[in-house]
Structures are given as C-alpha cells and as structure tokens.
XYZ file of C-alpha atoms in Angstrom:
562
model
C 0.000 0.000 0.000
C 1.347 3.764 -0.715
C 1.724 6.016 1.795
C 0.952 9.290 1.523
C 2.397 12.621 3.625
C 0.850 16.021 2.726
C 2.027 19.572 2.890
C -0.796 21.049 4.509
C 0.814 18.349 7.372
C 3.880 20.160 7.737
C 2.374 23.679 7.953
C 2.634 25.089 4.696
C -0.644 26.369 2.671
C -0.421 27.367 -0.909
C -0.811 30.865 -2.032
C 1.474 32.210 1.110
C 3.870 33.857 -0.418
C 6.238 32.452 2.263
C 9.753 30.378 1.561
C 8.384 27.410 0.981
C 12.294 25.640 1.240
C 12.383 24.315 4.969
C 8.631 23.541 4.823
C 9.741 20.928 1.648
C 12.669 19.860 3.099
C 10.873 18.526 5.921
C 8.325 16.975 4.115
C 10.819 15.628 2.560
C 12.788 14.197 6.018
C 9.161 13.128 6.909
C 9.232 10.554 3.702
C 12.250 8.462 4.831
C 10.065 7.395 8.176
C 8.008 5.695 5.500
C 8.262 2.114 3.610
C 8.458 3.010 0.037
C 6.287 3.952 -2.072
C 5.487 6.785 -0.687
C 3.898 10.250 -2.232
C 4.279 13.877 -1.123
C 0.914 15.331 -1.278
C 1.153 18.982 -2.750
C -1.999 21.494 -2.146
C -2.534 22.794 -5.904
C -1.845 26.545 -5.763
C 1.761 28.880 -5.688
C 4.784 28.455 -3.550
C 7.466 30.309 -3.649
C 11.020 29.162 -3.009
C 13.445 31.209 -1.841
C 17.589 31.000 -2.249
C 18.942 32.037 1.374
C 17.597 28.841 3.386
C 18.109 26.755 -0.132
C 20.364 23.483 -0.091
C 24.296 24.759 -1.510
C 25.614 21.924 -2.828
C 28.885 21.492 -4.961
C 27.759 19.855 -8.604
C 29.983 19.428 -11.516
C 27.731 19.028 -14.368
C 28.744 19.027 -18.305
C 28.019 21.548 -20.662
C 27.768 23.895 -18.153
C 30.644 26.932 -17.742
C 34.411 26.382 -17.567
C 36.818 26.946 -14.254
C 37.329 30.738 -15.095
C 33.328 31.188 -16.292
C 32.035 29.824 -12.829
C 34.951 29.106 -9.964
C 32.190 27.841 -7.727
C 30.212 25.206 -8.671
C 27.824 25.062 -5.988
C 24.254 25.132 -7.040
C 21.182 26.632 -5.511
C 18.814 23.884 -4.524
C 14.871 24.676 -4.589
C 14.469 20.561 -3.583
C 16.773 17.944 -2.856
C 16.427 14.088 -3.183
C 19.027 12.092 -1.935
C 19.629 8.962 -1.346
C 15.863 8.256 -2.051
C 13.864 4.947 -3.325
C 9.964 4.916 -4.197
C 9.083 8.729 -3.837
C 6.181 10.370 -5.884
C 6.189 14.406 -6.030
C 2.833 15.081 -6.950
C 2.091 18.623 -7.073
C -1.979 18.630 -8.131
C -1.735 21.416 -10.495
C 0.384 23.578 -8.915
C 2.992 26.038 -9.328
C 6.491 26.143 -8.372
C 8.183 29.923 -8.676
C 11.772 30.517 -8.167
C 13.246 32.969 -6.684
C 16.806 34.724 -7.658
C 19.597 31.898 -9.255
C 18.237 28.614 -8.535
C 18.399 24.401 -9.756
C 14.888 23.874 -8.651
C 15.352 20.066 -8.555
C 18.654 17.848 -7.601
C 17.701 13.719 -7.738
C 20.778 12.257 -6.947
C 21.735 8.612 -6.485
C 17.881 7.954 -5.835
C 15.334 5.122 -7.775
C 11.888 5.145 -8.627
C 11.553 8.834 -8.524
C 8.165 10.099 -9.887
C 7.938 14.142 -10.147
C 4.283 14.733 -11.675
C 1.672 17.189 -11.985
C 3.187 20.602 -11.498
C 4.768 23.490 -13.024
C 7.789 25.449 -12.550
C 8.383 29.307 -13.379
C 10.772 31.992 -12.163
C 9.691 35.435 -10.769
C 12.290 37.021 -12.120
C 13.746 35.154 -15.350
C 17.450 35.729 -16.288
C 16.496 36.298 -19.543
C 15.447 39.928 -20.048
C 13.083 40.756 -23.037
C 11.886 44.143 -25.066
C 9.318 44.862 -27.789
C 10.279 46.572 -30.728
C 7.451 49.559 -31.011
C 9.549 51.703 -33.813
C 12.442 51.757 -35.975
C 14.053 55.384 -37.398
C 16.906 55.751 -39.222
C 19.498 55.423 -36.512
C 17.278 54.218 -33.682
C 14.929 52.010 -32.222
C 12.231 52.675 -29.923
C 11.623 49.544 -27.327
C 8.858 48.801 -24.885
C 10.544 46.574 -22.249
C 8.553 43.294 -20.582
C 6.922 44.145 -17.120
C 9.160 41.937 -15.662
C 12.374 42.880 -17.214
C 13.587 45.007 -14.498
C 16.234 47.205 -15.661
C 18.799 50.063 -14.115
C 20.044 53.156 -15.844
C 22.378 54.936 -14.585
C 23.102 59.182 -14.810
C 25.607 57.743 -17.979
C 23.179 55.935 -19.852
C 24.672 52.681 -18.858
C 21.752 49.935 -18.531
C 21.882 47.146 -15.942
C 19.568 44.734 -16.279
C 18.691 43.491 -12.437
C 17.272 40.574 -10.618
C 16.720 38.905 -7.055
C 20.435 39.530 -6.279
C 21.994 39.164 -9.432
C 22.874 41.613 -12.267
C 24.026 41.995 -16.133
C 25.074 44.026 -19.017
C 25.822 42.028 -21.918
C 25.579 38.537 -23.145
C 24.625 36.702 -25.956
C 21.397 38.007 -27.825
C 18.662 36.505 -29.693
C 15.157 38.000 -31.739
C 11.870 36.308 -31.544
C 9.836 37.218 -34.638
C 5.934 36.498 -33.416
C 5.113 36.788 -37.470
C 6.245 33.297 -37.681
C 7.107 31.830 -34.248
C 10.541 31.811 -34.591
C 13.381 32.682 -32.154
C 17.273 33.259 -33.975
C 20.418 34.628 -32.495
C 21.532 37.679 -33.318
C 25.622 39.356 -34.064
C 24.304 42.859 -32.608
C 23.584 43.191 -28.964
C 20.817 45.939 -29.107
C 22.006 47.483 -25.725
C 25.425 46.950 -25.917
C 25.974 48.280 -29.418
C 24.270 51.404 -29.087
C 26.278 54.219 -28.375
C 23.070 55.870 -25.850
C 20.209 54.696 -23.984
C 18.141 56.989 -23.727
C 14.663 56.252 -20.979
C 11.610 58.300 -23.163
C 8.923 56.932 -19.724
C 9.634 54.809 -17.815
C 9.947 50.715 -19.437
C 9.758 52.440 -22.313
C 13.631 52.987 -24.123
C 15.022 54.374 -26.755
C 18.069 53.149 -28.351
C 20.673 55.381 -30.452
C 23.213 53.529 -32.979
C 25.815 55.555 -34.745
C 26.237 54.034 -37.716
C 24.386 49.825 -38.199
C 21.193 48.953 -36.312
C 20.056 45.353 -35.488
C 17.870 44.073 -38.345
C 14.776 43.762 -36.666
C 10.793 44.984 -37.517
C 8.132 46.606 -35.286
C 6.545 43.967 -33.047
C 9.647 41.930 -32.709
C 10.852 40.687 -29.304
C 14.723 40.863 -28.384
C 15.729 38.550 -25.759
C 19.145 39.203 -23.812
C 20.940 37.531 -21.228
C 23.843 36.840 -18.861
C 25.987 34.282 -20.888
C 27.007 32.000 -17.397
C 25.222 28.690 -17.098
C 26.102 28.665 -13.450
C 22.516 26.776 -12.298
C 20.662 24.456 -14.233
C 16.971 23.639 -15.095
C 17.212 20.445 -13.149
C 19.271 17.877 -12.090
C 18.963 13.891 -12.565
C 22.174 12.758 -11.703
C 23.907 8.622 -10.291
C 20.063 7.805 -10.213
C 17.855 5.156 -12.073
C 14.011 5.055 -13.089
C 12.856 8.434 -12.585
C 9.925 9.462 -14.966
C 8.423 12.949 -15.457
C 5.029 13.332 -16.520
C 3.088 16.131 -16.372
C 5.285 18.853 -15.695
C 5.499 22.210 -16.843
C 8.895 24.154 -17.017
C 8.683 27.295 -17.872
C 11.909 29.011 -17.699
C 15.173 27.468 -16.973
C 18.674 29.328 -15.667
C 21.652 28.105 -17.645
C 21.171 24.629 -19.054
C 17.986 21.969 -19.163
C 16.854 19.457 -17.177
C 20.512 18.002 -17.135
C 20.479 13.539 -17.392
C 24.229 12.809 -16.075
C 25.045 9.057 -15.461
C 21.630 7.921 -14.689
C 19.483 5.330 -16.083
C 15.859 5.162 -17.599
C 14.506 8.425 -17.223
C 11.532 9.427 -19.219
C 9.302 12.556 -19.854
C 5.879 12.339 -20.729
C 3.623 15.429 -21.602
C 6.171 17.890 -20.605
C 5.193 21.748 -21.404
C 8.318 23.201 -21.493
C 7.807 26.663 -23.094
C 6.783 30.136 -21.478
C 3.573 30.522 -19.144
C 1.183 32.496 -21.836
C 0.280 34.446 -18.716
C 3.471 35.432 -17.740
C 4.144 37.195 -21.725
C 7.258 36.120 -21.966
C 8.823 34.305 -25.458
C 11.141 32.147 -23.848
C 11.496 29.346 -21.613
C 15.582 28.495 -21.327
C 19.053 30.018 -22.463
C 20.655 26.761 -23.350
C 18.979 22.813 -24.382
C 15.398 22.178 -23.315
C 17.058 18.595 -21.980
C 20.108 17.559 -21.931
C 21.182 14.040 -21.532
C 24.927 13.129 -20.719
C 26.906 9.537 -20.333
C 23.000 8.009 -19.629
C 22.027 4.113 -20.199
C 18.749 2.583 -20.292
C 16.136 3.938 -21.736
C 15.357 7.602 -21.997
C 12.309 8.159 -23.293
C 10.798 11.401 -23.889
C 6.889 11.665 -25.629
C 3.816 13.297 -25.666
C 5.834 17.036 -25.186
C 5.707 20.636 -26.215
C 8.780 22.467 -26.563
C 8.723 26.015 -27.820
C 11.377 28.961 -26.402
C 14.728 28.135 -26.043
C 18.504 29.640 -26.966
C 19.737 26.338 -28.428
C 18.943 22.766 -29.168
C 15.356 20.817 -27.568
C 17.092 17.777 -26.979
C 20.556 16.719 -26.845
C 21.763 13.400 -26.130
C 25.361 12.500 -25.988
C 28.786 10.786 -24.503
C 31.677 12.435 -23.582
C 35.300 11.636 -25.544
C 38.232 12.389 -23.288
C 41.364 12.824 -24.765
C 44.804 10.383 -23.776
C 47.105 12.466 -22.392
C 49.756 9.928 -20.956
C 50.257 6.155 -20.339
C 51.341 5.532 -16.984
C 51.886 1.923 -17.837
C 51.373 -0.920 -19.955
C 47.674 -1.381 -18.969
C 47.371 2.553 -17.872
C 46.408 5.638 -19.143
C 45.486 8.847 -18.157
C 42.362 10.659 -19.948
C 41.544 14.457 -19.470
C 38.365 16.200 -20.087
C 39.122 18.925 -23.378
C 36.043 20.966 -23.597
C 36.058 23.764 -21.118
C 32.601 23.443 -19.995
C 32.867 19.994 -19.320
C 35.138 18.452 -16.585
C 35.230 17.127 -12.726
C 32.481 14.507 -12.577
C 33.719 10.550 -12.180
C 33.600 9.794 -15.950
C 34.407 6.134 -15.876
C 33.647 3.142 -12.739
C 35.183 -0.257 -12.083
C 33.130 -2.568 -15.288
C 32.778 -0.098 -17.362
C 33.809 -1.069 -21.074
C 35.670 1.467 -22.902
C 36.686 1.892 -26.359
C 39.827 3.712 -28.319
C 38.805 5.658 -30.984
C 41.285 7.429 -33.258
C 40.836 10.988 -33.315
C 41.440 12.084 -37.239
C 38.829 8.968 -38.101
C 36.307 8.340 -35.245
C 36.623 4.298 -35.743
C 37.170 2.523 -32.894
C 40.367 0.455 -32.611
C 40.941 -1.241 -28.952
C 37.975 -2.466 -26.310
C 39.187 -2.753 -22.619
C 37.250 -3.039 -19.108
C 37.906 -0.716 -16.175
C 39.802 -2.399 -13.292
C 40.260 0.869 -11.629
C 39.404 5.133 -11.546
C 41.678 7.211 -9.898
C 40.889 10.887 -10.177
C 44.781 13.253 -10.618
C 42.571 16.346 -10.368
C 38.844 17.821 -12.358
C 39.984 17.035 -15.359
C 42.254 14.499 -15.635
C 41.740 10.713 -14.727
C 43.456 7.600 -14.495
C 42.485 4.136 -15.787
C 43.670 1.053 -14.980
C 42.304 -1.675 -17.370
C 42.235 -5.529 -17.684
C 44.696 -5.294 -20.408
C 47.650 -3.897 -22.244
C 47.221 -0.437 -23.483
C 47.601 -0.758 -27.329
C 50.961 0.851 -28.748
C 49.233 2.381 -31.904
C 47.818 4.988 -29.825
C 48.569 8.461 -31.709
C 48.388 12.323 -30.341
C 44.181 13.314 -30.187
C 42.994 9.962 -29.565
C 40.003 9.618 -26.954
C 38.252 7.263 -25.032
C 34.543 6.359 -24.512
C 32.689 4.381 -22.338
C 30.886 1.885 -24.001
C 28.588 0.984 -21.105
C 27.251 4.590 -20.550
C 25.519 4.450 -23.536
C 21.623 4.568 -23.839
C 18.721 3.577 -25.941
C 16.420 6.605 -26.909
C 12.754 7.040 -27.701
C 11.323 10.095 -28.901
C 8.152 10.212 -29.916
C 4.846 12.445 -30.614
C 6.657 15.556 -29.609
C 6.221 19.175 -31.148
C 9.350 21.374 -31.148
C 8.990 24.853 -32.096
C 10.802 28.373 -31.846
C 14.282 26.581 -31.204
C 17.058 28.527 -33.110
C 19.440 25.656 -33.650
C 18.455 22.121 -33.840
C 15.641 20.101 -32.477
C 17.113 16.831 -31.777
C 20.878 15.876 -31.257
C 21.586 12.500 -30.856
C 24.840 10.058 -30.585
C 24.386 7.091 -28.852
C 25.302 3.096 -30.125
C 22.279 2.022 -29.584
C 18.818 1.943 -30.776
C 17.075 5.386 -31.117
C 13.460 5.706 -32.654
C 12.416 9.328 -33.364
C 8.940 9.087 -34.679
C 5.621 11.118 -34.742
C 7.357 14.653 -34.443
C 6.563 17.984 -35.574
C 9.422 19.899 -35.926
C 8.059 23.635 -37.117
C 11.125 26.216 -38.926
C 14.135 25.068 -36.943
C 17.056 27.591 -37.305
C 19.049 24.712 -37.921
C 19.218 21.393 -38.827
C 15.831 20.144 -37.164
C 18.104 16.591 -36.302
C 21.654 16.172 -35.849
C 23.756 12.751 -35.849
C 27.669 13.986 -34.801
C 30.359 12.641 -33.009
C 33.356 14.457 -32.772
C 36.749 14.319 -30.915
C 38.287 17.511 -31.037
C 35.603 20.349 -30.405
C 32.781 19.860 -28.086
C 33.998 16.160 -27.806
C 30.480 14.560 -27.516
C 30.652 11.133 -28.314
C 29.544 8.803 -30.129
C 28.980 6.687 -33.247
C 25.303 5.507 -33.803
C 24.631 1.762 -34.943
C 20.603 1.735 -35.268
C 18.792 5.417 -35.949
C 15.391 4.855 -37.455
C 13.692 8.231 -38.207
C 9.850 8.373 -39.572
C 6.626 9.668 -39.497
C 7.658 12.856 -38.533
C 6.506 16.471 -40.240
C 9.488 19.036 -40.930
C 7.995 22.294 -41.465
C 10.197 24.729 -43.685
C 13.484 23.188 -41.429
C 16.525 24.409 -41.675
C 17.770 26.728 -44.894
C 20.510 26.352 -47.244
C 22.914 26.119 -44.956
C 21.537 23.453 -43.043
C 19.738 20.385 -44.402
C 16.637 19.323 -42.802
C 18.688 15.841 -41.566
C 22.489 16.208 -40.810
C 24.578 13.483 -40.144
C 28.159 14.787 -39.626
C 30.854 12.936 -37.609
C 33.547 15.510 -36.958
C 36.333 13.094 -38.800
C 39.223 14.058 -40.294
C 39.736 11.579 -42.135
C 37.234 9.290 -43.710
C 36.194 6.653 -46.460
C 33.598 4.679 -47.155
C 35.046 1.320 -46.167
C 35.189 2.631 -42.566
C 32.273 4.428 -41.848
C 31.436 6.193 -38.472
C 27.854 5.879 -38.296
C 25.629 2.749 -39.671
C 22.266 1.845 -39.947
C 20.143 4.864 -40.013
C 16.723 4.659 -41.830
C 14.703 7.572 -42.795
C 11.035 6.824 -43.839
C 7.537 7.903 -43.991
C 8.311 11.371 -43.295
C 6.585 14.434 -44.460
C 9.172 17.250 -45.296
C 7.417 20.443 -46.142
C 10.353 22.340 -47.564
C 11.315 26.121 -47.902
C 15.007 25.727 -49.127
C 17.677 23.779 -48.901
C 17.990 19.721 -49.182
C 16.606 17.150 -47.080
C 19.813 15.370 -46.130
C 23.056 15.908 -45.575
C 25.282 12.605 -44.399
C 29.139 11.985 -44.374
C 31.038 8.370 -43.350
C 27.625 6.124 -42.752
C 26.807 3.384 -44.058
C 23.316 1.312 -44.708
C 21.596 5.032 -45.696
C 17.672 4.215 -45.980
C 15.879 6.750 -47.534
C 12.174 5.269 -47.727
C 8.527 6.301 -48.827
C 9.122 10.029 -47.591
C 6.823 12.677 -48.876
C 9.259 15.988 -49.960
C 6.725 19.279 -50.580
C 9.165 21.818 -52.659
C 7.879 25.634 -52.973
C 6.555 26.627 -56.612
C 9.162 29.240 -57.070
C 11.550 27.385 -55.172
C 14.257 24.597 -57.072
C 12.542 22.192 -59.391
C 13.452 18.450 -58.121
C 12.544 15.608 -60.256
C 13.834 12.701 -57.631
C 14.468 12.982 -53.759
C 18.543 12.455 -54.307
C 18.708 15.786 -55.662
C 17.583 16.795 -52.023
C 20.376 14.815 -50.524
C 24.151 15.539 -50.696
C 26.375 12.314 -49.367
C 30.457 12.209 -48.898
C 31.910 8.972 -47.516
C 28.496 6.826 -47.833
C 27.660 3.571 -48.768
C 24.987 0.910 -48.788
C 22.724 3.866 -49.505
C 18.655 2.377 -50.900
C 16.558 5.640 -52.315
C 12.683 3.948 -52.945
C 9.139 4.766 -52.712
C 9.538 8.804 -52.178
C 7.635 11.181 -53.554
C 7.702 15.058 -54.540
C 4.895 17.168 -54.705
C 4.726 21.439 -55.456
C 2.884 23.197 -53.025
C-alpha cells in the first residue's frame, strides 16, 4: 500500500507567499520514516522558493561553464532528493516559482523517482526581453517586458537586475511572433548602441551611430547573462525516474541536465513560457540535456517552444589520452572547457579507443580501476595492455554509458538551432514529431573528438513519421549526419544503420539530407513538398548531398509542389 504525507501536514498552505524551502525539506525528512512507495501530497496553488535557506551543494555538471566562467560550482537547490527509493512528487496542479539563481530540482543517487503534476516558473527570469514599437533611421524605440527590471544609470549605462543578481551584456537573440521563430543575433541591441536613452519609464530608446540590429516593429529581443552557473534540473547517479506532467517554464543556464543515470523518461512535458506570464522564452541553453545516460530515456507526448539552443541533446563524452602511466594505464583528461570534474568512468565499465582524425574505434578494454589526478584528468587502470598504436588526439569512450532513446509524438517549435541531437550506439526511434522552422538542422547525428567532444557513433537510428515544417535553410539540411572526422572513407564508416522513412518534409530551401562516413543510408517512402518558385526536383537524391556513404537504398519517395 502507498503512503501518503501532505504539505498542509507540515504547515505550509499554498498561495502564502512564504519560503516554501524548509517547509519541503521537511516533508521531505518526513518521507524516509516511510516504507516506500510513498507520495508527497502537494496542495494545488503557488509556492514560492526562496535562495537564502536553499540546499548549496557542490555539482559538476557538463556543458555547463568552464573553471574561469564559474569558480564555484555550488548550485542553488529549490528541492533535494538524496539517497531516495519509491518517492512520488505530486504537485496537483500547482505552481512552483523561483526565486533569484536557482536548480529547482537535484535527484541524486535515488530510484523510482516520480515528479508529476506541477509546473515550474521563475519570478524574475534571467532572460530579459523588449518589444520593438519603432524603428528610425538610426534608432529604435523599445517597450521593455513588465518583468524585465532594468537600471540606468546618470551615464546611460543599462543594468539589467534581478533577485540579487545583475548583467550588461551577453549573448542576444530576436523572436519574430510573425512566424514563431526565435534566432540569435551578431548585434547586442544594448550593448551596441552608443546611448540609452529612458523616453517613460519601461519604455527605451536606443541610439546607434552608424548599423542597427535588423529587426521589424513587433519583434521581441531577448538578452541575457551568458554564465550557465545553475541548471533547469538535475537527474544525476540515479535510475528510473519518470516525469510526466510537468510544466517548465523558464530554466537558468542549461535543461533538465540527465548525467550518469538510467531510464529516465518525460511524458507530456510543457516546457515553453507561461502564456500568462508574456514572456517568449522558456531556457538560455537545451530544453534537456542528456549526458553519459544508459537505459532507456524516453521522452513523448511534449511541447517544446522557447529556447537559446537545441530541444534535446543526447550524448557521450570523448576524453582525450594524455599519458600512459603503464602498460595497462592511461590517463584521460576532459578537453572541452565546460565539461570536466564529474567521475567519468567506474570499475566494469567497457571502454573503447577511438582514433581521433577517423572516429573508428580500434581497442575495447574493461575498467579495473578510476583514480581521479585532479577535475579534469583521470586515471584508468584496465584488464589489459594499453595498445601501442595509440597516436596524439585519440580519446576514449565508455561503451557501457551508452543509452537507448525514444522520442516520440513531440512538437518542437521556436528553437534557433536544432531540435534533436543524438549520438548514442544504440537503438534510437524518433517518430511522430513535428518539428516547425528550426534555425538549424531540425536533427543532428555527430560525433566528434576535437571540439565539443560529444561522443559517439550511432549503430541503429530509425527516423519516420515525422513532419518538418520549412526546417533548416541552405545552410543546413533538414537531416544532418556529420561525424567531426578528419579523415574518412567509405570502407570505414562512423555511423551505420540509419533509416529515414515515412516522413513528411514540407520544404522552404535547402535539401533534405546531408550525411558523411555512414553506411546502410535508408531513404524510404518520404513525402518531400518543394515551394513553386523554389528549385525544381525531379527525384528525392537531388535533395540529398552524401560524402563517404555507402549501402545507400533511395525507394518509394515522392515530390509534390505546393
């Protein structure tokens, strides 16, 4: 029989307005008195959580900021779970708002976690937004967002200001309501003008000497503190945890972050802005972000609209060889400066060499033994002699940290980059999508070993029934598959197995496919709708540009004009 333990037992109504931290964290204490399974009862209405009585916990997480970016990698904890088996969060409907820098959720080392049922905002989001009202000849006239709370100063310097944070510049991106789209911009509007000038107050006007941002009446710019110093949430050394229900509205830094854990799934996840709260976007980095997983992650059922890069990204990590202690030794070092100091290999874990300049994998081992020399460099001891081909570049993976992926009957929408990223070895199904005017690629196959060194290689990608509408542009193809290899042929591919069918692509330019070093290419029964005026295509390999490929079947697709 479940157990249940309710809030309204610990003292804490909704709709308060008080720190609702130690009231949770007791509830929380009150849950381990219990045989699992056992469900926290949440009171549908508001709480608000608070960062001074928060949980200050030390996290390295990847993708996040480098040693210089963010010396302190503490996070801000809204709600902790450690340690846990058998818990259900069940918030009723209601909703969670943040308060300052936070990671609203940390699940660490727990099983059977169930968070369902609620939805999670900030007061004051980090992202700070302004409507374009008029443009003149060397100046823009902006009406900025109720809750964009801004500074200027007797200079005409603007801070933009929080709950105990503050910013100038940072990266900058334009949402353009006309078609739903969000895309990063070269110019920062604040930055690059050379006054500010406050016409009433929230209402700005910005002076350029000489080039403007390209921009129209109506259009939103969004600006923000580059530092991914929290995240959205954290899943991290724990197993079976499922979301379902769950709204996220705005996220500091990255995603809902997936770091060594197994089967985690999302089910009718709303992660885009709170229409209410008239804001145009809901994170500054990846919707979720999945990292060194195994099992199953599933994600399905989902909206995700609002972000500053990719929906979904699921990878590996490649760490580089740096030195070889001994015959059955090596040391490995984390390259990418926003990725380093978690425990990136444990005692079973298979691992693989892979050459650098070609991505194949040359030498299998087991780990006998992790010693960490500092954050970013490790020490393996394996069951066998390290091979003696081993060249300058050349990384390892772990094999076993490797998961299957399911995404299905998801819409992703306003996302400037790609929708789906995706290198993993073993099966992944995307199907039943809508992906609507991606700025990039709307999915991504990599792999790469010398810049963001995510691995790996995929063996079984099937990709169908999904809509692409007007994804991607010239630049990008609809479908990329592009292993970061040096070198490459098609007797040695990187990636094999990936089938593409039954898909609609509604196209606006472009091609359909791009693919480089894979091999057994399906490209089935998809339906390609070209523009009138747009390039005349008489069979779907005109669409599709290959380097490297082989065992590549074209059949059964179809072009219309629209």
């Amino acid at each position: 029989m479940e157990n249940t333990v309710h809030m309204l037992d610990v003292g804490l109504k909704p709709d308060l307005g008080v720190d609702a931290v130690p009231y949770f964290r007791q509830a929380i204490e009150q849950l381990n008195a219990y045989d699992s399974p056992v469900t926290l009862s949440i009171a549908k209405g508001r709480y608000d959580f608070y960062p001074e009585h928060a949980a200050k916990v030390p996290y390295y997480i990847t993708n996040t900021a480098s040693e210089s970016e963010n010396p302190d990698v503490s996070k801000t904890i809204g709600l902790l779970l450690k340690g846990m088996k058998g818990i259900t969060l069940d918030g009723n409907g209601s909703l969670f708002v943040f308060h300052g820098k936070m990671t609203p959720l940390v699940i660490d080392g727990c099983d059977n976690i169930q968070i369902r049922n609620l939805s999670i905002d900030f007061e004051r989001a980090t992202m700070s937004e302004m409507v374009v009202e008029s443009v003149g000849c060397h100046h823009l006239d902006v009406r900025v967002k109720p809750d964009s709370w801004y500074e200027l100063d007797q200079h005409g310097v603007l801070s933009w200001v929080g709950e105990g944070w503050r910013y100038q510049g940072g990266p900058a991106a334009q949402y353009d309501p006309a078609n739903n789209t969000i895309r990063r911009i070269p110019q920062h509007p604040i930055m690059d003008a050379v006054k500010v000038e406050e016409l009433e107050p929230k209402r700005l006007r910005l002076h350029y000497a000489e080039d403007m941002p390209d921009t129209k009446v109506g259009n939103v710019f969004q600006l923000r503190d580059g530092i991914r110093d929290q995240v959205g949430s954290f899943v991290v050394r724990s197993r079976n945890v499922t979301w379902s229900k769950v709204g996220i509205h705005y996220m500091h830094g990255l995603g809902i972050v997936c770091q060594f854990s197994e089967n985690v799934a999302f089910d009718a996840m709303n992660m885009k802005p709170r229409p209410e709260s008239g804001r145009t976007c809901a994170g500054f980095a990846d919707l979720i972000h999945v990292s060194g997983c195994r099992g199953l992650i599933r994600v399905e059922n989902s909206d995700f609209e609002g972000a500053h890069d990719d929906a979904i990204n699921v990878h590996g990590t490649h760490l580089r060889i740096v030195d070889r202690p001994s015959r059955n030794q090596v040391v490995v070092r984390f390259m990418h400066e926003q990725t380093y100091g978690f425990e990136p290999f444990f005692t079973g874990d298979v691992v693989e060499f892979i050459r650098a300049r070609t991505l194949i994998p040359y030498s299998c081992h087991t780990v006998e033994e992790v010693s960490r020399m500092d954050a970013r460099d490790w020490q393996l001891t394996l069951d066998k002699q390290v091979p003696d081909s081993i060249e300058e570049h050349d990384v390892v993976e772990n094999v076993t940290w490797t998961p299957q992926v399911s995404i299905d009957n998801n819409r992703f929408a306003c996302i400037p980059t790609r929708g789906i990223l995706v290198t993993t070895r073993r099966k992944v199904v995307i199907e039943n999508n809508r992906f609507e005017r991606t700025g990039m690629s709307a999915i991504l196959i990599a792999d790469d070993a010398e810049s963001w060194f995510e691995s790996g290689m995929v063996r079984d990608v099937t990709i169908r029934k999904n809509r692409f509408l007007a994804c991607g542009n010239e630049d990008h193809p609809v479908i990329l598959i592009a292993p970061e290899n040096r070198e490459g042929s098609a007797e040695q591919p990187v990636h094999q197995h990936v089938r593409i069918e039954d898909n609609r692509f509604e196209m606006i330019a472009g091609d359909i496919l791009h693919a480089k070093s894979t091999s057994g290419l399906h490209v089935l029964n998809n339906e390609l709708v070209v523009p009138a005026s747009g390039k005349v295509l008489s069979q779907t390999e005109e669409a599709v540009r290959l380097q490297a490929c082989s065992n590549v079947v074209f059949g059964g697709n179809g072009i219309q004009t629209d």
